Amino acid sequence: MSKLLLKVQNLHASVEDKVIIKGLDLQINEGEVHVIMGPNGAGKSTLANIIMGHPNYKVTEGSIYFEGEDITEARTDERAKKGLFLSFQAPEEISGITMENFMRSSRAVLSGEEVKAYAFHKELMLIMDELQMDRNYAVRHVNAGFSGGEKKKSEILQMLVLNPKLAILDETDSGLDVDAVKTVSSGINQFKNSRNAILIITHNTKILDKLHADFVHVLMDGKIVKTGGTALIDQIYETGFASMESISGK
Amino acid sequence: MKNVFKGINEIPVKTWSWLSVNDTELKGEFPSWAAYKENPLTGSVPEGVEILVMEPLQTYFEKYKLEPRAKKAFQTYMQENRNSGYVIRITKGQTIETPIFLSFKLDESSPVLVDNVFILAEENSRATVIIRYSPAGSLDLSHSGLTQVYAQNGAELNLIKVQMLADQDRHVDHVAGAAEAKAKVKVVLAELGAKQSITNCNIDLRGENSEARIDSIYLGDKERMLDINYRIAHLGKNTVSEIHSRGVLADRSEKVFRGTIDFVSGASGSRGKEEEYAVLFSPFVKNVSAPLLLCGEDDVEGAHAASTGKLDESKLFYLMTRGFSETDAKKIILEASFNPVLQKITDESLKEQIFSYIKERLSYV
Ligand SMILES: Nc1ncnc2c1ncn2[C@@H]1O[C@H](COP(=O)(O)OP(=O)(O)O)[C@@H](O)[C@H]1O
Ligand SMILES: [Mg+2]
């Protein structure tokens, strides 16, 4: 039996007294690909931020477990060290540190081990080639002056380099052109194995072309209102999110 | 000798109602001390450069008449107590690739340094001079200094000054400069340490088409008091200036920043801008900024901005999702903020030292 990685139990959360997540349950096992879809403002990014421990969001009820451990109160860097990763919907620009140094330092702090510069460089160049990223981006400052699409590729690059146990991809495919979606999609496919898991937040199923999604969840108004297989995606395209609400009996 | 020097770092026009913005006061012991014995010059004197010790300074002062923003009383103190002095002359037309590096180490044998350095870049010459002040030992150290830079027609002079004194030390530093026609004076100032850091930089753009820049970074931590006063005066036509300052304030540090771009009547066609940006790491800091544009001339373009940012929480979160602790993430953000200025420090090993100095400092933040 595959191991349970993430368990979100009866999660309620708010920001500045505004309740956003209203009783959400989610379980992700090793080897699984989960997709979350939902209308704008439903709380998808909020969920991702809470799983990573963003300090602005308050968990008012419920818990988050990772590999059986309660991480509801854990610091963000501790969660990262346990193997959680978030590809941001809007990645930050960090000038003053190059992509390569950033990722190398990041791997070092995550693993607690020294990362040899030369071997790392070689590995990084290979991954960048696969993502069809210009190698020069390694010496550019983190996301600084990158286009929207380049920032998303940079997130996937970081995912591949840091090799987390659970990668949450928040609209990584939006803002990418058709070719870029393909490369990102094959990057994700390459990452995927039986020991890790992916949670993909998306509006677009192109990213799933090369990937089999095990579960599709519909998140609306802070709750998961429906879960199913890939057939659910077609249903969403046909009837829209509005129909889901009636299904959930609201 | 116990002294009080008033009117230090006075702004050119007193329009501000708060006392701390108009000027500051210097109080304390200003003892005399024997000559600074070490040779601060690291490396050899390059071809095309002449370095003279002490005596000729006065001749240069009188000839070029630079105006340090120091009150008479303090200038007299510095003149009477000067214990290290150099004239650095870059000869006409020479381009000096390797920076000329003066490193002043203050320690038990030299706890008081009063240095005067005069740098003359003759016509069409180019050079970079780096001056660093660093401590050794745990005595209360005191540095008061005056660096003068003069760029003749078409010359380009880069001055980089780095202050890395210890928590209990005092640093009172003046830079005065002038540029003749088509000359450039670029000053980079890093104020990183000391208990009290009182600094000013005044550059006169005397010749047509001359340019001046002041790029500075400052770091306030613990109870450091930083008092900064920059001014670039446009005298010649079509002159260009920029003041660009980036700082971080942590703990209970205090900073007053005054930056003036002064368009003097006759400086038509000139442009100047200034920008100061402070990141606050703690709610207990004191942060005052007084950017000032003085337009004695109509046909000029001036812009100024001062902004204060709380630490960017989204950036902090982003970095922490990559495994960095809060402290490490803050350091990365701070380096990012300093980076545009640090990039102007061409000496790699000095840049490294600054990075590790900042890292060390911030481990307490
Ligand atoms: N930091 C915040 N402060 C205030 N409101 C927020 C904040 N973050 C999210 N929200 C609100 O919570 C709701 C859900 O937002 P979000 O999770 O970004 O939606 P989604 O990613 O599903 O489009 C929205 O109404 C949004 O305005
Ligand atoms: Mg979102």
XYZ file of C-alpha atoms and ligand atoms in Angstrom:
643
model
C 0.000 0.000 0.000
C 1.290 3.414 -0.833
C 2.063 5.752 1.976
C -0.103 8.674 2.993
C 1.810 11.908 2.387
C -0.576 14.791 2.977
C -3.711 14.788 5.031
C -5.777 17.926 5.375
C -8.551 17.446 7.901
C -11.563 19.676 8.384
C -9.491 22.751 7.595
C -10.929 26.160 8.372
C -8.782 29.196 7.744
C -9.117 32.930 7.487
C -7.153 36.020 6.642
C -7.800 39.313 8.391
C -11.045 37.925 9.833
C -12.249 36.889 6.388
C -13.075 33.184 6.345
C -11.693 31.616 3.176
C -11.319 27.899 3.776
C -14.472 26.436 5.249
C -14.015 22.811 6.175
C -11.721 21.207 3.642
C -10.531 17.603 3.536
C -7.868 16.231 1.263
C -5.629 13.163 1.265
C -2.700 12.607 -1.033
C -0.736 9.355 -1.185
C 2.675 8.699 -2.613
C 2.620 8.175 -6.358
C -0.563 10.161 -6.917
C -1.368 13.158 -9.068
C -4.180 15.359 -7.812
C -5.786 18.209 -9.673
C -7.730 21.033 -8.087
C -9.971 23.142 -10.246
C -12.294 25.888 -9.221
C -13.472 29.381 -10.008
C -11.371 32.467 -9.319
C -11.395 33.438 -5.693
C -12.471 29.974 -4.516
C -9.480 29.686 -2.209
C -7.090 27.538 -4.246
C -3.995 29.684 -3.742
C -4.983 30.197 -0.148
C -5.029 26.428 0.370
C -1.570 26.149 -1.193
C -0.267 28.964 1.002
C -1.719 27.396 4.129
C -0.214 24.013 3.370
C 3.141 25.822 3.160
C 2.487 27.755 6.374
C 2.041 31.327 5.183
C 1.985 33.438 8.368
C -0.830 35.723 7.158
C -3.391 32.926 7.117
C -4.811 31.647 10.363
C -5.941 28.079 10.715
C -8.963 28.374 12.982
C -9.977 24.714 12.974
C -8.689 21.415 11.680
C -5.201 20.103 11.012
C -2.616 19.389 8.363
C -0.487 16.250 8.555
C 2.521 15.396 6.465
C 3.786 11.821 6.609
C 1.753 11.347 9.734
C 3.179 14.343 11.522
C 1.009 17.299 12.526
C 2.514 20.298 10.742
C -0.359 22.732 11.291
C 1.880 24.959 13.395
C 5.223 24.244 11.718
C 7.330 27.026 10.256
C 7.466 27.326 6.492
C 11.144 26.392 6.278
C 10.497 23.288 8.389
C 7.764 22.199 6.000
C 10.120 22.706 3.075
C 12.690 20.546 4.850
C 10.090 17.813 5.271
C 9.644 17.734 1.504
C 6.875 20.197 0.641
C 7.290 22.517 -2.303
C 5.138 25.242 -3.810
C 5.436 26.546 -7.333
C 3.968 30.014 -6.914
C 1.183 31.476 -8.971
C 3.139 34.745 -8.845
C 6.795 33.944 -8.134
C 8.784 36.614 -6.292
C 11.795 38.383 -7.760
C 14.876 38.171 -5.581
C 17.654 40.307 -6.965
C 21.133 40.067 -5.557
C 21.438 36.294 -5.773
C 21.833 34.261 -8.931
C 19.487 31.393 -9.778
C 22.319 28.922 -9.509
C 23.582 30.099 -6.133
C 20.046 30.339 -4.885
C 19.151 26.785 -5.825
C 22.443 25.426 -4.587
C 22.006 27.150 -1.204
C 18.427 25.991 -1.124
C 19.398 22.384 -1.720
C 22.071 22.686 0.947
C 19.665 24.005 3.592
C 16.990 21.476 2.640
C 19.326 18.510 2.811
C 21.561 19.817 5.582
C 24.503 18.744 3.483
C 27.118 20.570 1.527
C 26.413 20.743 -2.194
C 29.479 20.635 -4.385
C 29.498 23.507 -6.834
C 30.831 21.728 -9.877
C 28.596 18.670 -9.768
C 25.623 20.877 -9.067
C 26.428 23.084 -12.007
C 26.549 20.119 -14.366
C 23.274 18.744 -13.103
C 21.611 22.155 -13.339
C 22.702 22.678 -16.930
C 21.187 19.346 -17.936
C 17.858 20.147 -16.335
C 17.845 23.602 -17.902
C 18.470 22.069 -21.307
C 15.539 19.739 -20.822
C 13.311 22.652 -19.889
C 14.634 24.521 -22.909
C 15.821 27.318 -20.704
C 18.740 29.402 -21.846
C 21.716 28.439 -19.673
C 22.412 32.111 -19.084
C 19.444 32.219 -16.778
C 21.542 30.406 -14.203
C 23.631 33.524 -13.671
C 20.705 35.886 -13.672
C 19.190 36.976 -10.415
C 16.258 34.944 -9.160
C 13.275 35.726 -11.405
C 14.478 39.322 -11.725
C 13.156 40.765 -14.957
C 11.889 37.347 -16.092
C 8.748 37.280 -18.206
C 5.660 35.632 -16.725
C 6.394 32.408 -18.592
C 10.060 32.412 -17.619
C 9.133 32.766 -13.982
C 6.931 29.695 -14.212
C 9.711 27.724 -15.873
C 12.012 28.885 -13.112
C 9.599 27.391 -10.574
C 9.580 24.054 -12.372
C 13.344 24.182 -12.602
C 13.487 24.667 -8.844
C 11.099 21.773 -8.329
C 13.281 19.476 -10.409
C 16.438 20.622 -8.664
C 15.042 20.420 -5.142
C 13.155 17.179 -5.714
C 10.446 17.476 -3.045
C 8.121 14.713 -1.874
C 5.016 16.749 -2.575
C 4.997 19.501 -5.178
C 2.081 21.909 -5.252
C 1.844 23.714 -8.576
C -0.351 26.786 -8.386
C -1.410 27.746 -11.905
C 2.046 26.973 -13.199
C 0.593 26.643 -16.673
C -1.096 30.015 -16.868
C 0.798 32.626 -18.798
C 2.710 29.992 -20.748
C 2.576 29.700 -24.507
C 1.719 26.362 -26.105
C 5.318 25.208 -26.460
C 6.192 26.248 -22.941
C 3.233 24.301 -21.557
C 4.617 21.240 -23.354
C 8.096 21.594 -21.888
C 6.747 22.305 -18.427
C 4.418 19.350 -18.740
C 7.241 17.006 -19.671
C 9.299 18.476 -16.828
C 6.550 17.531 -14.420
C 6.293 14.123 -16.000
C 9.990 13.623 -15.515
C 9.711 14.623 -11.870
C 6.855 12.264 -11.129
C 7.630 8.885 -9.608
C 6.089 6.350 -7.283
C 7.656 7.920 -4.199
C 6.401 11.483 -4.630
C 3.155 13.243 -5.393
C 1.864 16.316 -7.181
C -1.018 18.646 -6.483
C -1.826 20.689 -9.552
C -4.016 23.767 -9.356
C -5.077 24.658 -12.845
C -7.681 26.033 -15.204
C -6.111 24.344 -18.136
C -5.876 20.661 -18.918
C -3.057 21.020 -21.442
C -0.634 20.557 -18.606
C -2.164 17.122 -17.996
C -1.535 15.910 -21.547
C 1.486 13.873 -20.575
C 0.353 13.147 -17.084
C -2.311 10.928 -15.694
C -4.360 12.596 -12.991
C -5.583 10.167 -10.376
C -8.011 12.540 -8.715
C -9.747 15.708 -9.769
C -11.225 17.934 -7.080
C -13.519 20.871 -7.492
C -12.892 23.597 -4.958
C -15.612 26.169 -4.514
C -16.116 28.708 -1.797
C -13.486 27.217 0.487
C -14.588 23.602 0.233
C -14.024 20.627 -2.001
C -17.467 20.084 -3.457
C -16.722 17.176 -5.726
C -13.984 14.640 -6.335
C -13.679 12.290 -9.257
C -11.451 11.003 -12.026
C -10.428 12.780 -15.215
C -13.980 12.470 -16.508
C -14.829 15.271 -14.109
C -12.679 17.629 -16.147
C -14.802 17.106 -19.233
C -17.895 17.648 -17.158
C -16.520 20.956 -15.878
C -15.801 22.061 -19.425
C -19.280 21.168 -20.546
C -21.368 22.525 -17.766
C -19.110 24.943 -15.899
C -18.491 25.177 -12.178
C -21.995 26.385 -11.429
C -23.426 22.916 -11.967
C -21.058 21.480 -9.363
C -22.676 23.434 -6.624
C -26.041 21.790 -7.263
C -24.356 18.382 -7.374
C -22.885 19.030 -3.973
C -26.395 19.629 -2.791
C -25.976 23.265 -1.849
C 39.515 66.828 25.540
C 35.758 66.832 25.931
C 34.063 68.605 23.066
C 30.691 69.569 21.711
C 30.495 70.392 18.032
C 27.208 71.918 16.987
C 25.642 72.277 13.557
C 27.110 69.078 12.183
C 25.580 67.859 8.925
C 23.505 70.978 8.544
C 21.123 71.014 5.596
C 21.509 73.927 3.181
C 18.042 75.337 3.840
C 16.336 74.931 7.148
C 12.794 74.232 6.110
C 12.158 71.384 8.428
C 10.650 71.896 11.764
C 12.220 68.931 13.506
C 15.529 69.737 15.042
C 17.086 66.412 14.139
C 16.664 67.103 10.444
C 18.349 70.477 10.384
C 21.592 69.292 11.879
C 23.075 67.174 14.594
C 25.456 67.580 17.471
C 28.659 65.774 18.196
C 29.587 65.266 21.807
C 32.360 63.362 23.433
C 36.052 62.865 23.780
C 38.129 64.007 20.850
C 41.627 63.256 22.024
C 44.815 64.002 20.149
C 46.912 61.076 19.140
C 50.324 60.548 17.691
C 50.784 59.802 14.010
C 49.057 56.772 12.542
C 52.100 54.579 12.110
C 50.957 51.836 9.806
C 51.154 52.284 6.105
C 47.549 52.104 4.917
C 48.563 51.681 1.311
C 48.127 48.083 0.259
C 50.016 47.075 -2.825
C 52.486 49.111 -4.768
C 52.019 52.541 -6.259
C 51.046 52.048 -9.879
C 52.719 53.803 -12.756
C 51.077 57.154 -13.395
C 50.219 57.755 -9.758
C 52.092 59.860 -7.266
C 51.448 59.538 -3.565
C 52.733 62.216 -1.230
C 52.599 62.140 2.536
C 51.169 64.891 4.736
C 52.983 68.164 4.024
C 51.710 69.064 0.572
C 48.069 68.698 1.648
C 47.687 72.336 2.618
C 48.851 73.523 -0.788
C 46.214 71.365 -2.432
C 43.504 72.506 -0.052
C 44.241 76.102 -0.852
C 44.541 75.603 -4.558
C 41.316 73.660 -5.173
C 39.165 75.138 -2.422
C 36.807 72.254 -1.937
C 34.073 72.794 0.560
C 33.568 70.052 3.065
C 30.254 70.223 4.838
C 31.925 70.589 8.174
C 31.609 73.463 10.548
C 34.706 75.595 11.046
C 35.228 74.315 14.563
C 35.328 70.721 13.454
C 37.540 71.518 10.491
C 39.949 73.188 12.882
C 39.860 70.132 15.122
C 40.690 67.904 12.171
C 43.429 70.185 10.944
C 45.068 70.420 14.338
C 44.783 66.752 15.125
C 45.427 65.221 11.748
C 47.638 62.184 12.197
C 47.542 60.690 8.733
C 47.512 62.470 5.420
C 48.061 61.687 1.758
C 47.902 63.363 -1.576
C 47.172 60.985 -4.418
C 47.785 62.458 -7.816
C 46.718 60.652 -10.962
C 48.758 62.105 -13.761
C 47.271 63.550 -16.896
C 45.780 61.124 -19.373
C 46.562 58.022 -17.318
C 44.064 55.232 -16.835
C 44.809 53.297 -13.674
C 43.127 49.918 -13.900
C 43.841 48.510 -10.464
C 42.198 50.424 -7.641
C 44.458 52.299 -5.254
C 43.617 50.851 -1.875
C 44.084 52.552 1.488
C 43.206 50.392 4.445
C 43.136 52.047 7.843
C 43.102 49.660 10.774
C 42.310 51.211 14.109
C 43.577 49.386 17.166
C 45.204 49.823 20.563
C 48.262 51.527 19.171
C 46.139 53.806 16.965
C 42.721 54.203 18.584
C 42.276 57.665 17.157
C 42.556 58.358 13.471
C 42.180 61.757 11.890
C 42.927 61.303 8.231
C 43.011 63.677 5.315
C 43.304 62.354 1.817
C 43.362 64.554 -1.231
C 42.882 62.876 -4.583
C 43.600 64.798 -7.725
C 42.654 63.323 -11.056
C 44.431 65.397 -13.665
C 42.946 66.023 -17.089
C 41.504 62.972 -18.808
C 42.831 60.527 -16.242
C 40.828 57.703 -14.716
C 41.241 55.916 -11.434
C 39.495 54.259 -8.543
C 40.521 54.842 -4.956
C 39.245 52.641 -2.159
C 39.479 53.626 1.491
C 38.486 51.220 4.220
C 38.247 51.747 7.965
C 38.233 48.649 10.095
C 38.836 47.887 13.762
C 41.051 45.489 15.647
C 40.666 44.969 19.348
C 37.890 46.133 21.589
C 38.860 49.662 22.531
C 36.619 52.637 21.841
C 37.952 53.805 18.522
C 37.433 57.167 16.949
C 37.776 58.104 13.333
C 37.341 61.599 11.943
C 38.295 62.153 8.382
C 38.190 64.279 5.319
C 38.615 62.941 1.818
C 38.782 65.413 -1.017
C 38.462 64.513 -4.638
C 39.065 66.787 -7.550
C 38.546 65.761 -11.141
C 40.030 68.037 -13.783
C 38.619 68.378 -17.309
C 37.538 65.029 -18.702
C 38.826 63.004 -15.756
C 36.904 60.216 -14.085
C 37.407 59.519 -10.435
C 35.771 56.741 -8.481
C 35.995 56.875 -4.725
C 34.829 53.939 -2.643
C 34.750 54.312 1.135
C 33.838 51.461 3.416
C 33.386 51.820 7.137
C 33.269 48.596 9.142
C 33.993 49.793 12.652
C 32.819 48.019 15.799
C 29.776 48.670 17.973
C 31.367 51.118 20.381
C 33.305 53.180 17.817
C 32.711 56.622 16.403
C 32.988 57.574 12.760
C 32.781 61.165 11.520
C 33.535 61.315 7.868
C 33.536 64.030 5.250
C 33.907 63.783 1.523
C 34.245 66.934 -0.548
C 34.610 66.871 -4.283
C 34.438 68.881 -7.457
C 34.353 68.160 -11.144
C 35.572 70.370 -13.964
C 34.142 70.269 -17.483
C 33.202 66.779 -18.721
C 34.669 65.232 -15.599
C 32.970 62.564 -13.516
C 33.110 62.037 -9.798
C 31.490 58.853 -8.540
C 31.420 58.108 -4.874
C 30.340 54.847 -3.264
C 29.887 54.925 0.487
C 29.218 51.952 2.720
C 28.419 52.816 6.319
C 28.177 49.495 8.038
C 29.388 49.801 11.597
C 30.211 52.094 14.539
C 28.036 53.304 17.359
C 27.747 56.718 15.846
C 28.272 57.220 12.163
C 28.121 60.815 11.045
C 28.908 61.236 7.412
C 28.590 63.720 4.649
C 29.508 64.089 1.045
C 29.430 67.307 -0.908
C 30.241 67.504 -4.598
C 30.301 70.624 -6.763
C 29.708 70.198 -10.457
C 31.744 73.196 -11.506
C 32.374 72.521 -15.152
C 29.927 72.124 -18.017
C 28.774 68.594 -18.782
C 30.258 67.227 -15.606
C 28.660 64.383 -13.673
C 28.481 63.232 -10.090
C 26.980 60.210 -8.387
C 26.736 59.234 -4.796
C 25.738 55.622 -4.219
C 25.496 54.571 -0.649
C 24.415 51.762 1.585
C 23.964 51.896 5.309
C 23.252 49.293 7.898
C 21.695 50.142 11.226
C 21.590 47.512 13.906
C 21.630 47.455 17.700
C 21.648 51.079 18.829
C 23.616 52.569 15.988
C 22.980 56.186 15.142
C 23.476 57.105 11.513
C 23.455 60.701 10.440
C 23.886 61.273 6.730
C 24.129 64.459 4.728
C 24.725 64.441 0.978
C 24.680 67.318 -1.413
C 25.473 67.680 -5.073
C 25.544 71.237 -6.378
C 25.022 71.970 -10.051
C 27.041 75.044 -10.982
C 27.970 74.345 -14.589
C 25.566 73.983 -17.479
C 24.271 70.586 -18.598
C 25.485 68.792 -15.528
C 24.090 65.486 -14.303
C 23.779 64.159 -10.780
C 22.357 61.233 -8.930
C 22.151 60.329 -5.274
C 21.102 56.779 -4.608
C 21.001 55.380 -1.118
C 19.834 52.056 0.248
C 19.661 51.131 3.846
C 18.474 48.636 6.343
C 17.470 49.510 9.870
C 17.144 46.846 12.513
C 16.835 46.630 16.298
C 16.775 50.126 17.805
C 18.951 51.858 15.287
C 18.333 55.432 14.218
C 18.932 57.161 10.956
C 18.592 60.652 9.621
C 19.168 61.020 5.909
C 19.513 64.388 4.229
C 20.060 64.519 0.505
C 20.153 67.759 -1.405
C 20.386 68.403 -5.082
C 21.139 72.052 -5.500
C 20.599 73.645 -8.912
C 22.452 76.922 -8.704
C 21.435 79.782 -10.978
C 23.195 79.375 -14.318
C 23.206 75.581 -14.318
C 20.765 75.420 -17.208
C 20.098 72.119 -18.930
C 21.062 70.143 -15.842
C 19.424 67.026 -14.490
C 19.526 65.554 -11.052
C 17.747 62.880 -9.161
C 17.896 61.294 -5.797
C 16.402 58.239 -4.282
C 16.614 56.820 -0.834
C 15.161 53.497 0.133
C 15.154 52.046 3.611
C 14.009 48.601 4.645
C 12.899 48.364 8.237
C 13.520 45.106 10.056
C 12.132 46.220 13.368
C 9.314 48.449 14.595
C 11.640 50.137 17.073
C 13.866 51.960 14.628
C 13.892 55.670 13.992
C 13.932 56.556 10.338
C 13.954 60.141 9.092
C 14.506 61.165 5.486
C 14.796 64.662 4.139
C 15.317 64.717 0.395
C 15.623 68.252 -0.876
C 15.656 69.775 -4.354
C 16.761 73.388 -4.557
C 16.074 75.112 -7.847
C 17.851 78.409 -8.261
C 17.568 77.806 -11.975
C 14.427 77.151 -14.024
C 15.781 75.156 -16.903
C 16.552 72.003 -14.906
C 15.043 68.609 -14.282
C 15.005 67.241 -10.783
C 13.362 64.273 -9.150
C 13.466 62.837 -5.718
C 11.963 59.931 -3.906
C 12.311 58.494 -0.476
C 10.533 55.395 0.502
C 10.385 53.124 3.410
C 9.486 49.533 3.154
C 8.634 47.098 5.808
C 10.333 43.851 5.124
C 8.559 42.324 2.142
C 6.627 39.443 3.688
C 5.831 37.778 0.392
C 9.518 37.586 -0.460
C 10.256 36.260 2.993
C 7.604 33.546 2.543
C 8.901 32.653 -0.905
C 12.411 32.194 0.438
C 11.221 30.166 3.402
C 9.339 27.784 1.110
C 12.774 27.087 -0.353
C 14.023 26.019 3.036
C 15.728 29.187 4.216
C 15.281 30.093 7.863
C 13.763 33.454 8.625
C 17.192 34.920 9.401
C 18.765 33.578 6.237
C 15.823 34.786 4.197
C 16.186 38.261 5.676
C 19.859 38.263 4.775
C 19.059 37.362 1.212
C 16.503 40.168 1.010
C 18.975 42.586 2.493
C 21.685 41.610 0.065
C 19.184 42.065 -2.716
C 18.459 45.550 -1.497
C 22.150 46.432 -1.260
C 23.098 44.750 -4.471
C 22.729 47.645 -6.926
C 25.224 49.605 -4.841
C 27.501 46.688 -3.997
C 27.878 45.938 -7.681
C 29.731 49.208 -7.971
C 32.422 47.948 -5.647
C 34.846 46.585 -8.138
C 37.196 44.916 -5.685
C 35.895 41.363 -5.354
C 37.570 40.520 -2.087
C 36.310 43.729 -0.499
C 32.822 42.907 -1.717
C 33.133 39.480 -0.126
C 34.268 41.055 3.131
C 31.282 43.350 3.098
C 28.952 40.428 2.522
C 30.374 38.436 5.387
C 30.405 41.499 7.624
C 26.717 42.062 6.921
C 25.927 38.380 7.449
C 27.710 38.417 10.765
C 25.828 41.552 11.832
C 22.504 40.158 10.853
C 22.866 36.951 12.749
C 21.532 38.902 15.739
C 18.611 40.476 13.931
N -3.882 38.023 1.958
C -5.193 38.188 1.699
N -5.858 39.215 2.236
C -7.186 39.382 1.984
N -7.909 38.564 1.219
C -7.304 37.515 0.664
C -5.920 37.273 0.865
N -5.572 36.167 0.193
C -6.707 35.735 -0.416
N -7.746 36.540 -0.126
C -9.113 36.378 -0.603
O -9.489 35.040 -0.444
C -10.222 34.584 -1.541
C -9.541 33.395 -2.174
O -8.375 33.824 -2.856
P -7.383 32.840 -3.591
O -7.038 31.734 -2.681
O -6.268 33.619 -4.133
O -8.310 32.321 -4.767
P -7.976 31.415 -6.032
O -6.523 31.061 -5.983
O -8.855 30.245 -5.907
O -8.318 32.231 -7.227
C -10.396 35.764 -2.473
O -11.618 36.368 -2.200
C -9.254 36.657 -2.086
O -9.556 37.988 -2.347
Mg -4.940 31.478 -7.234
